[in-house]
PDB file of N, CA and C in Angstrom:
ATOM      1  N   MET A   1       0.914  -0.905   0.195  1.00 83.00           N
ATOM      2  CA  MET A   1       0.227   0.117   0.212  1.00 83.00           C
ATOM      3  C   MET A   1       0.989   1.212  -0.206  1.00 83.00           C
ATOM      4  N   GLN A   2       0.573   2.144  -0.723  1.00 85.00           N
ATOM      5  CA  GLN A   2       1.471   3.431  -1.013  1.00 85.00           C
ATOM      6  C   GLN A   2       0.149   4.728  -0.629  1.00 85.00           C
ATOM      7  N   PHE A   3       0.981   5.969   0.104  1.00 81.00           N
ATOM      8  CA  PHE A   3      -0.542   6.903  -0.421  1.00 81.00           C
ATOM      9  C   PHE A   3       0.801   8.196  -0.197  1.00 81.00           C
ATOM     10  N   ASP A   4       0.340   9.034  -0.700  1.00 88.00           N
ATOM     11  CA  ASP A   4       0.830  10.587  -0.097  1.00 88.00           C
ATOM     12  C   ASP A   4       0.416  11.353   0.945  1.00 88.00           C
ATOM     13  N   LEU A   5       1.383  11.882   1.478  1.00 89.00           N
ATOM     14  CA  LEU A   5       1.359  12.664   2.843  1.00 89.00           C
ATOM     15  C   LEU A   5       1.968  14.045   2.358  1.00 89.00           C
ATOM     16  N   GLN A   6       1.142  15.078   2.431  1.00 92.00           N
ATOM     17  CA  GLN A   6       1.488  16.483   2.881  1.00 92.00           C
ATOM     18  C   GLN A   6       3.078  16.539   3.978  1.00 92.00           C
ATOM     19  N   PRO A   7       3.869  17.686   3.253  1.00 91.00           N
ATOM     20  CA  PRO A   7       4.813  17.656   4.521  1.00 91.00           C
ATOM     21  C   PRO A   7       4.217  18.086   5.506  1.00 91.00           C
ATOM     22  N   GLN A   8       3.304  18.687   6.216  1.00 92.00           N
ATOM     23  CA  GLN A   8       2.967  19.155   7.428  1.00 92.00           C
ATOM     24  C   GLN A   8       2.347  17.597   8.067  1.00 92.00           C
ATOM     25  N   GLU A   9       1.786  16.935   6.993  1.00 93.00           N
ATOM     26  CA  GLU A   9       1.111  15.556   7.402  1.00 93.00           C
ATOM     27  C   GLU A   9       2.263  14.949   8.118  1.00 93.00           C
ATOM     28  N   LEU A  10       3.155  14.533   6.973  1.00 94.00           N
ATOM     29  CA  LEU A  10       4.184  13.586   7.535  1.00 94.00           C
ATOM     30  C   LEU A  10       4.578  14.081   8.992  1.00 94.00           C
ATOM     31  N   LEU A  11       5.194  15.291   8.987  1.00 93.00           N
ATOM     32  CA  LEU A  11       5.556  15.632  10.291  1.00 93.00           C
ATOM     33  C   LEU A  11       4.778  15.460  11.476  1.00 93.00           C
ATOM     34  N   LEU A  12       3.339  15.698  11.303  1.00 95.00           N
ATOM     35  CA  LEU A  12       2.663  15.418  12.420  1.00 95.00           C
ATOM     36  C   LEU A  12       2.095  13.864  12.798  1.00 95.00           C
ATOM     37  N   LEU A  13       2.383  13.171  11.679  1.00 95.00           N
ATOM     38  CA  LEU A  13       2.579  11.515  11.997  1.00 95.00           C
ATOM     39  C   LEU A  13       3.720  11.420  12.661  1.00 95.00           C
ATOM     40  N   ILE A  14       4.782  11.771  12.389  1.00 95.00           N
ATOM     41  CA  ILE A  14       6.168  11.501  13.139  1.00 95.00           C
ATOM     42  C   ILE A  14       5.850  11.902  14.357  1.00 95.00           C
ATOM     43  N   GLN A  15       5.504  13.213  14.883  1.00 95.00           N
ATOM     44  CA  GLN A  15       5.393  13.529  16.168  1.00 95.00           C
ATOM     45  C   GLN A  15       4.224  12.698  16.794  1.00 95.00           C
ATOM     46  N   ILE A  16       2.950  12.160  16.638  1.00 97.00           N
ATOM     47  CA  ILE A  16       2.369  11.328  17.047  1.00 97.00           C
ATOM     48  C   ILE A  16       3.093  10.140  17.317  1.00 97.00           C
ATOM     49  N   LEU A  17       3.643   9.326  16.221  1.00 97.00           N
ATOM     50  CA  LEU A  17       4.052   8.171  16.568  1.00 97.00           C
ATOM     51  C   LEU A  17       4.836   8.042  17.744  1.00 97.00           C
ATOM     52  N   GLY A  18       6.006   9.122  17.660  1.00 96.00           N
ATOM     53  CA  GLY A  18       6.886   9.439  18.596  1.00 96.00           C
ATOM     54  C   GLY A  18       6.609   9.789  20.088  1.00 96.00           C
ATOM     55  N   GLU A  19       5.435  10.625  20.128  1.00 97.00           N
ATOM     56  CA  GLU A  19       4.801  10.632  21.537  1.00 97.00           C
ATOM     57  C   GLU A  19       4.198   9.200  22.066  1.00 97.00           C
ATOM     58  N   HIS A  20       3.695   8.342  20.903  1.00 97.00           N
ATOM     59  CA  HIS A  20       3.175   7.106  21.284  1.00 97.00           C
ATOM     60  C   HIS A  20       4.315   6.427  21.674  1.00 97.00           C
ATOM     61  N   LEU A  21       5.382   6.417  20.971  1.00 97.00           N
ATOM     62  CA  LEU A  21       6.537   5.550  21.384  1.00 97.00           C
ATOM     63  C   LEU A  21       7.246   5.772  22.869  1.00 97.00           C
ATOM     64  N   SER A  22       6.838   6.930  23.333  1.00 95.00           N
ATOM     65  CA  SER A  22       7.448   7.392  24.824  1.00 95.00           C
ATOM     66  C   SER A  22       6.191   6.614  25.679  1.00 95.00           C
ATOM     67  N   ASP A  23       5.065   6.819  25.373  1.00 96.00           N
ATOM     68  CA  ASP A  23       4.327   6.360  26.328  1.00 96.00           C
ATOM     69  C   ASP A  23       4.426   4.808  26.281  1.00 96.00           C
ATOM     70  N   LEU A  24       4.425   4.102  25.353  1.00 97.00           N
ATOM     71  CA  LEU A  24       4.573   2.889  24.981  1.00 97.00           C
ATOM     72  C   LEU A  24       5.885   2.200  26.090  1.00 97.00           C
ATOM     73  N   ARG A  25       6.835   3.003  25.972  1.00 96.00           N
ATOM     74  CA  ARG A  25       8.313   2.421  26.924  1.00 96.00           C
ATOM     75  C   ARG A  25       7.648   2.638  28.108  1.00 96.00           C
ATOM     76  N   MET A  26       7.105   3.781  28.707  1.00 96.00           N
ATOM     77  CA  MET A  26       6.489   3.555  30.228  1.00 96.00           C
ATOM     78  C   MET A  26       6.057   2.464  30.657  1.00 96.00           C
ATOM     79  N   GLU A  27       4.683   2.348  29.479  1.00 97.00           N
ATOM     80  CA  GLU A  27       3.976   0.926  29.544  1.00 97.00           C
ATOM     81  C   GLU A  27       4.745  -0.023  29.893  1.00 97.00           C
ATOM     82  N   ILE A  28       6.142  -0.265  28.778  1.00 97.00           N
ATOM     83  CA  ILE A  28       6.437  -1.285  28.886  1.00 97.00           C
ATOM     84  C   ILE A  28       7.361  -1.719  30.393  1.00 97.00           C
ATOM     85  N   SER A  29       7.674  -0.582  30.890  1.00 96.00           N
ATOM     86  CA  SER A  29       8.811  -0.476  32.023  1.00 96.00           C
ATOM     87  C   SER A  29       7.671  -0.769  33.361  1.00 96.00           C
ATOM     88  N   ASN A  30       6.602  -0.821  33.252  1.00 96.00           N
ATOM     89  CA  ASN A  30       5.194  -0.647  34.076  1.00 96.00           C
ATOM     90  C   ASN A  30       4.698  -1.790  34.028  1.00 96.00           C
ATOM     91  N   THR A  31       5.099  -3.198  33.132  1.00 95.00           N
ATOM     92  CA  THR A  31       4.405  -4.200  33.090  1.00 95.00           C
ATOM     93  C   THR A  31       4.683  -5.252  33.556  1.00 95.00           C
ATOM     94  N   GLU A  32       4.150  -6.204  34.395  1.00 95.00           N
ATOM     95  CA  GLU A  32       4.719  -7.291  34.946  1.00 95.00           C
ATOM     96  C   GLU A  32       4.949  -8.369  34.184  1.00 95.00           C
ATOM     97  N   ARG A  33       3.605  -8.661  33.653  1.00 97.00           N
ATOM     98  CA  ARG A  33       3.587  -9.645  32.670  1.00 97.00           C
ATOM     99  C   ARG A  33       4.472  -9.866  31.761  1.00 97.00           C
ATOM    100  N   HIS A  34       5.330 -11.212  31.585  1.00 96.00           N
ATOM    101  CA  HIS A  34       6.080 -11.232  30.898  1.00 96.00           C
ATOM    102  C   HIS A  34       5.624 -11.443  29.159  1.00 96.00           C
ATOM    103  N   GLU A  35       4.494 -12.012  29.075  1.00 97.00           N
ATOM    104  CA  GLU A  35       3.540 -12.236  27.827  1.00 97.00           C
ATOM    105  C   GLU A  35       3.347 -10.751  27.189  1.00 97.00           C
ATOM    106  N   VAL A  36       2.706  -9.938  27.970  1.00 97.00           N
ATOM    107  CA  VAL A  36       2.419  -8.725  27.893  1.00 97.00           C
ATOM    108  C   VAL A  36       3.553  -7.754  27.649  1.00 97.00           C
ATOM    109  N   ARG A  37       4.699  -7.580  28.142  1.00 97.00           N
ATOM    110  CA  ARG A  37       5.819  -7.198  28.204  1.00 97.00           C
ATOM    111  C   ARG A  37       6.048  -7.521  26.566  1.00 97.00           C
ATOM    112  N   GLU A  38       6.266  -8.522  26.199  1.00 97.00           N
ATOM    113  CA  GLU A  38       6.816  -8.985  24.748  1.00 97.00           C
ATOM    114  C   GLU A  38       5.795  -8.787  23.639  1.00 97.00           C
ATOM    115  N   VAL A  39       4.444  -8.472  23.700  1.00 97.00           N
ATOM    116  CA  VAL A  39       3.602  -7.849  23.335  1.00 97.00           C
ATOM    117  C   VAL A  39       3.648  -6.293  22.671  1.00 97.00           C
ATOM    118  N   LEU A  40       3.934  -5.813  23.982  1.00 97.00           N
ATOM    119  CA  LEU A  40       4.245  -4.514  23.751  1.00 97.00           C
ATOM    120  C   LEU A  40       5.747  -3.968  22.913  1.00 97.00           C
ATOM    121  N   LYS A  41       6.546  -4.899  23.735  1.00 97.00           N
ATOM    122  CA  LYS A  41       8.038  -4.621  23.035  1.00 97.00           C
ATOM    123  C   LYS A  41       7.876  -5.140  20.952  1.00 97.00           C
ATOM    124  N   ARG A  42       7.130  -6.097  21.059  1.00 98.00           N
ATOM    125  CA  ARG A  42       6.967  -6.084  19.509  1.00 98.00           C
ATOM    126  C   ARG A  42       6.229  -4.683  18.781  1.00 98.00           C
ATOM    127  N   GLU A  43       5.456  -4.251  19.343  1.00 98.00           N
ATOM    128  CA  GLU A  43       4.683  -2.965  19.008  1.00 98.00           C
ATOM    129  C   GLU A  43       5.749  -1.809  18.735  1.00 98.00           C
ATOM    130  N   GLU A  44       6.808  -1.782  19.930  1.00 98.00           N
ATOM    131  CA  GLU A  44       7.794  -0.590  20.161  1.00 98.00           C
ATOM    132  C   GLU A  44       8.577  -0.689  18.955  1.00 98.00           C
ATOM    133  N   ASN A  45       9.109  -2.157  18.783  1.00 98.00           N
ATOM    134  CA  ASN A  45      10.024  -2.155  17.297  1.00 98.00           C
ATOM    135  C   ASN A  45       9.754  -1.686  16.157  1.00 98.00           C
ATOM    136  N   THR A  46       7.894  -2.316  16.118  1.00 98.00           N
ATOM    137  CA  THR A  46       7.252  -1.952  15.032  1.00 98.00           C
ATOM    138  C   THR A  46       7.166  -0.472  14.467  1.00 98.00           C
ATOM    139  N   ILE A  47       6.840   0.514  15.478  1.00 98.00           N
ATOM    140  CA  ILE A  47       7.012   1.971  15.409  1.00 98.00           C
ATOM    141  C   ILE A  47       8.249   2.514  15.477  1.00 98.00           C
ATOM    142  N   LYS A  48       9.246   1.882  15.739  1.00 97.00           N
ATOM    143  CA  LYS A  48      10.686   2.244  15.767  1.00 97.00           C
ATOM    144  C   LYS A  48      11.101   2.291  14.112  1.00 97.00           C
ATOM    145  N   SER A  49      10.442   0.855  13.199  1.00 97.00           N
ATOM    146  CA  SER A  49      10.939   0.705  12.287  1.00 97.00           C
ATOM    147  C   SER A  49      10.023   1.925  11.471  1.00 97.00           C
ATOM    148  N   LEU A  50       8.770   1.968  11.733  1.00 96.00           N
ATOM    149  CA  LEU A  50       8.336   2.895  10.900  1.00 96.00           C
ATOM    150  C   LEU A  50       8.351   4.180  10.818  1.00 96.00           C
ATOM    151  N   LEU A  51       8.777   4.752  12.191  1.00 95.00           N
ATOM    152  CA  LEU A  51       9.569   6.288  12.389  1.00 95.00           C
ATOM    153  C   LEU A  51      10.374   6.530  11.821  1.00 95.00           C
ATOM    154  N   ALA A  52      11.431   5.274  11.371  1.00 95.00           N
ATOM    155  CA  ALA A  52      12.955   5.393  10.755  1.00 95.00           C
ATOM    156  C   ALA A  52      12.519   5.924   9.125  1.00 95.00           C
ATOM    157  N   ARG A  53      11.257   4.824   8.700  1.00 93.00           N
ATOM    158  CA  ARG A  53      11.326   4.872   7.309  1.00 93.00           C
ATOM    159  C   ARG A  53      10.317   6.495   7.127  1.00 93.00           C
ATOM    160  N   LEU A  54       9.456   6.812   8.093  1.00 93.00           N
ATOM    161  CA  LEU A  54       8.985   8.106   7.627  1.00 93.00           C
ATOM    162  C   LEU A  54      10.006   9.265   7.898  1.00 93.00           C
ATOM    163  N   GLU A  55      10.961   9.041   8.840  1.00 91.00           N
ATOM    164  CA  GLU A  55      12.313  10.043   8.992  1.00 91.00           C
ATOM    165  C   GLU A  55      12.429  10.295   7.740  1.00 91.00           C
ATOM    166  N   GLU A  56      12.830   9.129   6.924  1.00 90.00           N
ATOM    167  CA  GLU A  56      13.558   9.304   5.675  1.00 90.00           C
ATOM    168  C   GLU A  56      12.895   9.962   4.669  1.00 90.00           C
ATOM    169  N   MET A  57      11.590   9.855   4.723  1.00 87.00           N
ATOM    170  CA  MET A  57      10.949  10.689   3.681  1.00 87.00           C
ATOM    171  C   MET A  57      10.598  12.117   4.124  1.00 87.00           C
ATOM    172  N   SER A  58      10.990  12.479   5.511  1.00 82.00           N
ATOM    173  CA  SER A  58      10.764  13.818   5.798  1.00 82.00           C
ATOM    174  C   SER A  58      11.538  14.902   5.440  1.00 82.00           C
ATOM    175  N   PRO A  59      11.353  15.980   4.762  1.00 73.00           N
ATOM    176  CA  PRO A  59      11.857  17.153   4.602  1.00 73.00           C
ATOM    177  C   PRO A  59      12.674  17.626   5.450  1.00 73.00           C
ATOM    178  N   ALA A  60      12.617  17.337   6.676  1.00 67.00           N
ATOM    179  CA  ALA A  60      13.380  18.128   7.993  1.00 67.00           C
ATOM    180  C   ALA A  60      14.280  17.049   8.166  1.00 67.00           C
ATOM    181  N   ARG A  61      14.027  15.811   7.823  1.00 60.00           N
ATOM    182  CA  ARG A  61      15.019  14.469   8.298  1.00 60.00           C
ATOM    183  C   ARG A  61      15.429  14.755   9.462  1.00 60.00           C
ATOM    184  N   ARG A  62      14.440  14.743  10.624  1.00 50.00           N
ATOM    185  CA  ARG A  62      14.797  15.194  12.416  1.00 50.00           C
ATOM    186  C   ARG A  62      14.598  13.855  12.669  1.00 50.00           C
ATOM    187  N   ARG A  63      15.273  13.660  13.684  1.00 50.00           N
ATOM    188  CA  ARG A  63      15.141  12.351  14.426  1.00 50.00           C
ATOM    189  C   ARG A  63      14.412  12.751  15.693  1.00 50.00           C
ATOM    190  N   VAL A  64      13.433  11.739  16.060  1.00 48.00           N
ATOM    191  CA  VAL A  64      12.500  12.008  16.920  1.00 48.00           C
ATOM    192  C   VAL A  64      12.358  10.958  18.054  1.00 48.00           C
ATOM    193  N   VAL A  65      13.123  10.036  17.706  1.00 46.00           N
ATOM    194  CA  VAL A  65      13.304   8.760  18.552  1.00 46.00           C
ATOM    195  C   VAL A  65      14.424   8.866  19.651  1.00 46.00           C
TER     196      VAL A  65
END
């Protein structure tokens, strides 16, 4: 799947994912159940990968992570 984003939309998406990643890291550190922690870590890795790809497309190429 492919779709186009305006530069301001791309930057907003990067910002939103970065904020979610920060919240997710807090949730991972507060999670005691191993199974839940593993699911959250997989989500964290997916978001990191997505952010890296989006940042490559960003005109500012700023680092959020």
